[in-house]
Amino acid sequence: MEATIDTMKHINPKYTSEEARTELRKQFDAGHPCRHLVLDNFFDQAAADQMFASFPPLESLNVKRKSLNENKSEDYHFERWDPIFGEVRDTVQSDEFAKYMSQITGIEGLKTTPDSLGSGVHQGGQGSYVDVHIDVNYNPETNLWRRINLLVYLNKEWKDEYGGHLELWDKEMKNCEQRVAPWHNRAVIFYTDENSPHGYSKIDIPEGESRKSFYTYFYTEVGEGFRYSDSRFVSRPDDNVVRKTATSVKEAIKINAKRVLKLLGVKSLDFQDKNKY
């Protein structure tokens, strides 16, 4: 029992009892418009506060995602940051935590990976946004099926007027069904597939502020029901015709180009990752 407690030491114990796991599974299955959970105070408070206090500067993150449909930065080189980030990563990448995630989601055999599609951080400065999108459901370097996203926000004193709420849309892209504020130490766990479009609108923040989060993605072996789906941005109903058309054309070009590269045997298709070049 002590080994289990130590492995899960950075997770709030209110969520790890057997009773809690059973209840979380019910809540996850009842999530709308996609199966999901929103859990406040997910990490132990000391760990969350230390991560916030030592969050890497925005300019130090080497993956800059800037295009028509997004403006944010991210990275996954934990050795560059405060040791607390590595400790938390080790917690969420442990076998015990993977079993925990399987219990609360009902998806057997979950695991994560040590690469950029395993764990890392996201950060956005003034004007940051990520348009609504469908996630890629496959990690080509490990041949694994992406199933679950875990996001933990690390934003103390975040104000509603800053925006940046995680939006969960219905699959028809007619309505935003849930808006989740990115409050400090709030976790969102959701099933990622064709039925879970999500993103966040442009933020308006004071100087020195940023939208921060820690991510981990969970996978299973490729099995029955798997059908490859690339990441793609989708338009909101209130987007103007020019933006809708531009998004549609850009995404078609991107997806077709990646298909060609995949046929040529190129496994790493993230050309915005400056860590690799």
PDB file of N, CA, C and O in Angstrom, residues 129-170:
ATOM      1  N   TYR A 129      -4.882  31.933 -28.577  1.00  0.00           N
ATOM      2  CA  TYR A 129      -6.125  31.200 -28.828  1.00  0.00           C
ATOM      3  C   TYR A 129      -5.793  29.894 -29.525  1.00  0.00           C
ATOM      4  O   TYR A 129      -4.726  29.752 -30.134  1.00  0.00           O
ATOM      5  N   VAL A 130      -6.691  28.942 -29.431  1.00  0.00           N
ATOM      6  CA  VAL A 130      -6.624  27.722 -30.237  1.00  0.00           C
ATOM      7  C   VAL A 130      -8.031  27.472 -30.746  1.00  0.00           C
ATOM      8  O   VAL A 130      -8.953  27.215 -29.953  1.00  0.00           O
ATOM      9  N   ASP A 131      -8.230  27.588 -32.047  1.00  0.00           N
ATOM     10  CA  ASP A 131      -9.560  27.365 -32.604  1.00  0.00           C
ATOM     11  C   ASP A 131     -10.032  25.940 -32.313  1.00  0.00           C
ATOM     12  O   ASP A 131      -9.228  25.033 -32.043  1.00  0.00           O
ATOM     13  N   VAL A 132     -11.317  25.748 -32.400  1.00  0.00           N
ATOM     14  CA  VAL A 132     -11.896  24.433 -32.115  1.00  0.00           C
ATOM     15  C   VAL A 132     -11.318  23.408 -33.097  1.00  0.00           C
ATOM     16  O   VAL A 132     -11.188  23.674 -34.297  1.00  0.00           O
ATOM     17  N   HIS A 133     -10.972  22.255 -32.558  1.00  0.00           N
ATOM     18  CA  HIS A 133     -10.310  21.246 -33.373  1.00  0.00           C
ATOM     19  C   HIS A 133     -10.620  19.840 -32.880  1.00  0.00           C
ATOM     20  O   HIS A 133     -11.068  19.635 -31.753  1.00  0.00           O
ATOM     21  N   ILE A 134     -10.325  18.877 -33.746  1.00  0.00           N
ATOM     22  CA  ILE A 134     -10.343  17.450 -33.423  1.00  0.00           C
ATOM     23  C   ILE A 134      -8.891  17.009 -33.305  1.00  0.00           C
ATOM     24  O   ILE A 134      -8.070  17.335 -34.165  1.00  0.00           O
ATOM     25  N   ASP A 135      -8.549  16.285 -32.257  1.00  0.00           N
ATOM     26  CA  ASP A 135      -7.172  15.833 -32.072  1.00  0.00           C
ATOM     27  C   ASP A 135      -6.827  14.672 -32.994  1.00  0.00           C
ATOM     28  O   ASP A 135      -7.681  13.833 -33.307  1.00  0.00           O
ATOM     29  N   VAL A 136      -5.561  14.611 -33.391  1.00  0.00           N
ATOM     30  CA  VAL A 136      -5.068  13.413 -34.060  1.00  0.00           C
ATOM     31  C   VAL A 136      -5.203  12.237 -33.093  1.00  0.00           C
ATOM     32  O   VAL A 136      -5.011  12.392 -31.885  1.00  0.00           O
ATOM     33  N   ASN A 137      -5.565  11.080 -33.593  1.00  0.00           N
ATOM     34  CA  ASN A 137      -5.834   9.950 -32.701  1.00  0.00           C
ATOM     35  C   ASN A 137      -4.749   8.866 -32.742  1.00  0.00           C
ATOM     36  O   ASN A 137      -4.986   7.721 -32.359  1.00  0.00           O
ATOM     37  N   TYR A 138      -3.549   9.245 -33.187  1.00  0.00           N
ATOM     38  CA  TYR A 138      -2.498   8.235 -33.379  1.00  0.00           C
ATOM     39  C   TYR A 138      -1.131   8.856 -33.147  1.00  0.00           C
ATOM     40  O   TYR A 138      -0.870   9.994 -33.555  1.00  0.00           O
ATOM     41  N   ASN A 139      -0.261   8.114 -32.444  1.00  0.00           N
ATOM     42  CA  ASN A 139       1.133   8.517 -32.266  1.00  0.00           C
ATOM     43  C   ASN A 139       1.976   7.649 -33.200  1.00  0.00           C
ATOM     44  O   ASN A 139       2.182   6.465 -32.937  1.00  0.00           O
ATOM     45  N   PRO A 140       2.464   8.210 -34.319  1.00  0.00           N
ATOM     46  CA  PRO A 140       3.152   7.393 -35.322  1.00  0.00           C
ATOM     47  C   PRO A 140       4.493   6.845 -34.857  1.00  0.00           C
ATOM     48  O   PRO A 140       4.968   5.838 -35.387  1.00  0.00           O
ATOM     49  N   GLU A 141       5.110   7.487 -33.873  1.00  0.00           N
ATOM     50  CA  GLU A 141       6.416   7.024 -33.421  1.00  0.00           C
ATOM     51  C   GLU A 141       6.308   5.804 -32.507  1.00  0.00           C
ATOM     52  O   GLU A 141       7.265   5.050 -32.355  1.00  0.00           O
ATOM     53  N   THR A 142       5.141   5.633 -31.889  1.00  0.00           N
ATOM     54  CA  THR A 142       4.960   4.510 -30.962  1.00  0.00           C
ATOM     55  C   THR A 142       3.869   3.544 -31.403  1.00  0.00           C
ATOM     56  O   THR A 142       3.662   2.508 -30.755  1.00  0.00           O
ATOM     57  N   ASN A 143       3.175   3.887 -32.498  1.00  0.00           N
ATOM     58  CA  ASN A 143       2.084   3.055 -33.005  1.00  0.00           C
ATOM     59  C   ASN A 143       1.007   2.838 -31.939  1.00  0.00           C
ATOM     60  O   ASN A 143       0.535   1.723 -31.715  1.00  0.00           O
ATOM     61  N   LEU A 144       0.613   3.925 -31.278  1.00  0.00           N
ATOM     62  CA  LEU A 144      -0.401   3.846 -30.231  1.00  0.00           C
ATOM     63  C   LEU A 144      -1.609   4.724 -30.570  1.00  0.00           C
ATOM     64  O   LEU A 144      -1.483   5.739 -31.259  1.00  0.00           O
ATOM     65  N   TRP A 145      -2.757   4.325 -30.044  1.00  0.00           N
ATOM     66  CA  TRP A 145      -4.056   4.969 -30.285  1.00  0.00           C
ATOM     67  C   TRP A 145      -4.319   5.967 -29.162  1.00  0.00           C
ATOM     68  O   TRP A 145      -4.424   5.584 -27.996  1.00  0.00           O
ATOM     69  N   ARG A 146      -4.419   7.243 -29.497  1.00  0.00           N
ATOM     70  CA  ARG A 146      -4.668   8.276 -28.490  1.00  0.00           C
ATOM     71  C   ARG A 146      -6.134   8.262 -28.073  1.00  0.00           C
ATOM     72  O   ARG A 146      -7.033   8.342 -28.906  1.00  0.00           O
ATOM     73  N   ARG A 147      -6.359   8.213 -26.742  1.00  0.00           N
ATOM     74  CA  ARG A 147      -7.719   8.047 -26.249  1.00  0.00           C
ATOM     75  C   ARG A 147      -8.167   9.133 -25.257  1.00  0.00           C
ATOM     76  O   ARG A 147      -9.331   9.529 -25.266  1.00  0.00           O
ATOM     77  N   ILE A 148      -7.256   9.559 -24.374  1.00  0.00           N
ATOM     78  CA  ILE A 148      -7.637  10.448 -23.262  1.00  0.00           C
ATOM     79  C   ILE A 148      -6.669  11.625 -23.156  1.00  0.00           C
ATOM     80  O   ILE A 148      -5.455  11.445 -23.242  1.00  0.00           O
ATOM     81  N   ASN A 149      -7.226  12.819 -22.965  1.00  0.00           N
ATOM     82  CA  ASN A 149      -6.428  14.006 -22.656  1.00  0.00           C
ATOM     83  C   ASN A 149      -6.597  14.360 -21.182  1.00  0.00           C
ATOM     84  O   ASN A 149      -7.722  14.382 -20.668  1.00  0.00           O
ATOM     85  N   LEU A 150      -5.494  14.653 -20.511  1.00  0.00           N
ATOM     86  CA  LEU A 150      -5.508  15.212 -19.159  1.00  0.00           C
ATOM     87  C   LEU A 150      -4.866  16.595 -19.233  1.00  0.00           C
ATOM     88  O   LEU A 150      -3.692  16.720 -19.608  1.00  0.00           O
ATOM     89  N   LEU A 151      -5.622  17.626 -18.903  1.00  0.00           N
ATOM     90  CA  LEU A 151      -5.119  18.992 -18.848  1.00  0.00           C
ATOM     91  C   LEU A 151      -5.274  19.488 -17.421  1.00  0.00           C
ATOM     92  O   LEU A 151      -6.350  19.325 -16.828  1.00  0.00           O
ATOM     93  N   VAL A 152      -4.216  20.080 -16.877  1.00  0.00           N
ATOM     94  CA  VAL A 152      -4.307  20.683 -15.544  1.00  0.00           C
ATOM     95  C   VAL A 152      -3.865  22.136 -15.675  1.00  0.00           C
ATOM     96  O   VAL A 152      -2.720  22.416 -16.035  1.00  0.00           O
ATOM     97  N   TYR A 153      -4.784  23.037 -15.388  1.00  0.00           N
ATOM     98  CA  TYR A 153      -4.492  24.466 -15.519  1.00  0.00           C
ATOM     99  C   TYR A 153      -3.756  24.972 -14.284  1.00  0.00           C
ATOM    100  O   TYR A 153      -3.985  24.495 -13.171  1.00  0.00           O
ATOM    101  N   LEU A 154      -2.884  25.957 -14.512  1.00  0.00           N
ATOM    102  CA  LEU A 154      -2.026  26.470 -13.439  1.00  0.00           C
ATOM    103  C   LEU A 154      -2.036  27.997 -13.490  1.00  0.00           C
ATOM    104  O   LEU A 154      -1.037  28.644 -13.788  1.00  0.00           O
ATOM    105  N   ASN A 155      -3.220  28.565 -13.222  1.00  0.00           N
ATOM    106  CA  ASN A 155      -3.422  30.006 -13.356  1.00  0.00           C
ATOM    107  C   ASN A 155      -4.047  30.576 -12.081  1.00  0.00           C
ATOM    108  O   ASN A 155      -5.260  30.543 -11.904  1.00  0.00           O
ATOM    109  N   LYS A 156      -3.220  31.087 -11.209  1.00  0.00           N
ATOM    110  CA  LYS A 156      -3.725  31.692  -9.973  1.00  0.00           C
ATOM    111  C   LYS A 156      -4.387  33.032 -10.293  1.00  0.00           C
ATOM    112  O   LYS A 156      -3.907  33.799 -11.137  1.00  0.00           O
ATOM    113  N   GLU A 157      -5.487  33.304  -9.618  1.00  0.00           N
ATOM    114  CA  GLU A 157      -6.203  34.577  -9.739  1.00  0.00           C
ATOM    115  C   GLU A 157      -6.634  34.871 -11.175  1.00  0.00           C
ATOM    116  O   GLU A 157      -6.669  36.029 -11.611  1.00  0.00           O
ATOM    117  N   TRP A 158      -6.951  33.822 -11.914  1.00  0.00           N
ATOM    118  CA  TRP A 158      -7.467  34.010 -13.274  1.00  0.00           C
ATOM    119  C   TRP A 158      -8.864  34.614 -13.199  1.00  0.00           C
ATOM    120  O   TRP A 158      -9.711  34.156 -12.427  1.00  0.00           O
ATOM    121  N   LYS A 159      -9.114  35.637 -13.986  1.00  0.00           N
ATOM    122  CA  LYS A 159     -10.403  36.320 -13.963  1.00  0.00           C
ATOM    123  C   LYS A 159     -11.246  35.928 -15.170  1.00  0.00           C
ATOM    124  O   LYS A 159     -10.714  35.712 -16.265  1.00  0.00           O
ATOM    125  N   ASP A 160     -12.548  35.858 -14.959  1.00  0.00           N
ATOM    126  CA  ASP A 160     -13.451  35.411 -16.011  1.00  0.00           C
ATOM    127  C   ASP A 160     -13.325  36.263 -17.264  1.00  0.00           C
ATOM    128  O   ASP A 160     -13.404  35.755 -18.387  1.00  0.00           O
ATOM    129  N   GLU A 161     -13.086  37.556 -17.078  1.00  0.00           N
ATOM    130  CA  GLU A 161     -13.016  38.444 -18.239  1.00  0.00           C
ATOM    131  C   GLU A 161     -11.760  38.223 -19.082  1.00  0.00           C
ATOM    132  O   GLU A 161     -11.654  38.725 -20.204  1.00  0.00           O
ATOM    133  N   TYR A 162     -10.799  37.462 -18.573  1.00  0.00           N
ATOM    134  CA  TYR A 162      -9.623  37.140 -19.381  1.00  0.00           C
ATOM    135  C   TYR A 162      -9.983  36.201 -20.532  1.00  0.00           C
ATOM    136  O   TYR A 162      -9.260  36.139 -21.526  1.00  0.00           O
ATOM    137  N   GLY A 163     -11.071  35.447 -20.393  1.00  0.00           N
ATOM    138  CA  GLY A 163     -11.440  34.460 -21.410  1.00  0.00           C
ATOM    139  C   GLY A 163     -10.608  33.194 -21.254  1.00  0.00           C
ATOM    140  O   GLY A 163     -10.189  32.837 -20.162  1.00  0.00           O
ATOM    141  N   GLY A 164     -10.344  32.522 -22.377  1.00  0.00           N
ATOM    142  CA  GLY A 164      -9.512  31.329 -22.345  1.00  0.00           C
ATOM    143  C   GLY A 164     -10.191  30.092 -21.804  1.00  0.00           C
ATOM    144  O   GLY A 164      -9.516  29.099 -21.494  1.00  0.00           O
ATOM    145  N   HIS A 165     -11.536  30.109 -21.701  1.00  0.00           N
ATOM    146  CA  HIS A 165     -12.257  28.925 -21.233  1.00  0.00           C
ATOM    147  C   HIS A 165     -12.119  27.793 -22.253  1.00  0.00           C
ATOM    148  O   HIS A 165     -12.205  28.030 -23.474  1.00  0.00           O
ATOM    149  N   LEU A 166     -11.909  26.579 -21.759  1.00  0.00           N
ATOM    150  CA  LEU A 166     -11.940  25.422 -22.642  1.00  0.00           C
ATOM    151  C   LEU A 166     -13.377  25.234 -23.115  1.00  0.00           C
ATOM    152  O   LEU A 166     -14.296  25.123 -22.308  1.00  0.00           O
ATOM    153  N   GLU A 167     -13.559  25.210 -24.416  1.00  0.00           N
ATOM    154  CA  GLU A 167     -14.889  25.028 -25.002  1.00  0.00           C
ATOM    155  C   GLU A 167     -15.039  23.593 -25.486  1.00  0.00           C
ATOM    156  O   GLU A 167     -14.192  23.096 -26.231  1.00  0.00           O
ATOM    157  N   LEU A 168     -16.112  22.942 -25.065  1.00  0.00           N
ATOM    158  CA  LEU A 168     -16.447  21.608 -25.548  1.00  0.00           C
ATOM    159  C   LEU A 168     -17.698  21.732 -26.406  1.00  0.00           C
ATOM    160  O   LEU A 168     -18.763  22.116 -25.913  1.00  0.00           O
ATOM    161  N   TRP A 169     -17.563  21.425 -27.685  1.00  0.00           N
ATOM    162  CA  TRP A 169     -18.650  21.592 -28.651  1.00  0.00           C
ATOM    163  C   TRP A 169     -19.299  20.254 -28.990  1.00  0.00           C
ATOM    164  O   TRP A 169     -18.675  19.198 -28.857  1.00  0.00           O
ATOM    165  N   ASP A 170     -20.553  20.329 -29.458  1.00  0.00           N
ATOM    166  CA  ASP A 170     -21.183  19.119 -29.985  1.00  0.00           C
ATOM    167  C   ASP A 170     -20.518  18.780 -31.314  1.00  0.00           C
ATOM    168  O   ASP A 170     -19.879  19.616 -31.955  1.00  0.00           O
TER     169      ASP A 170
END
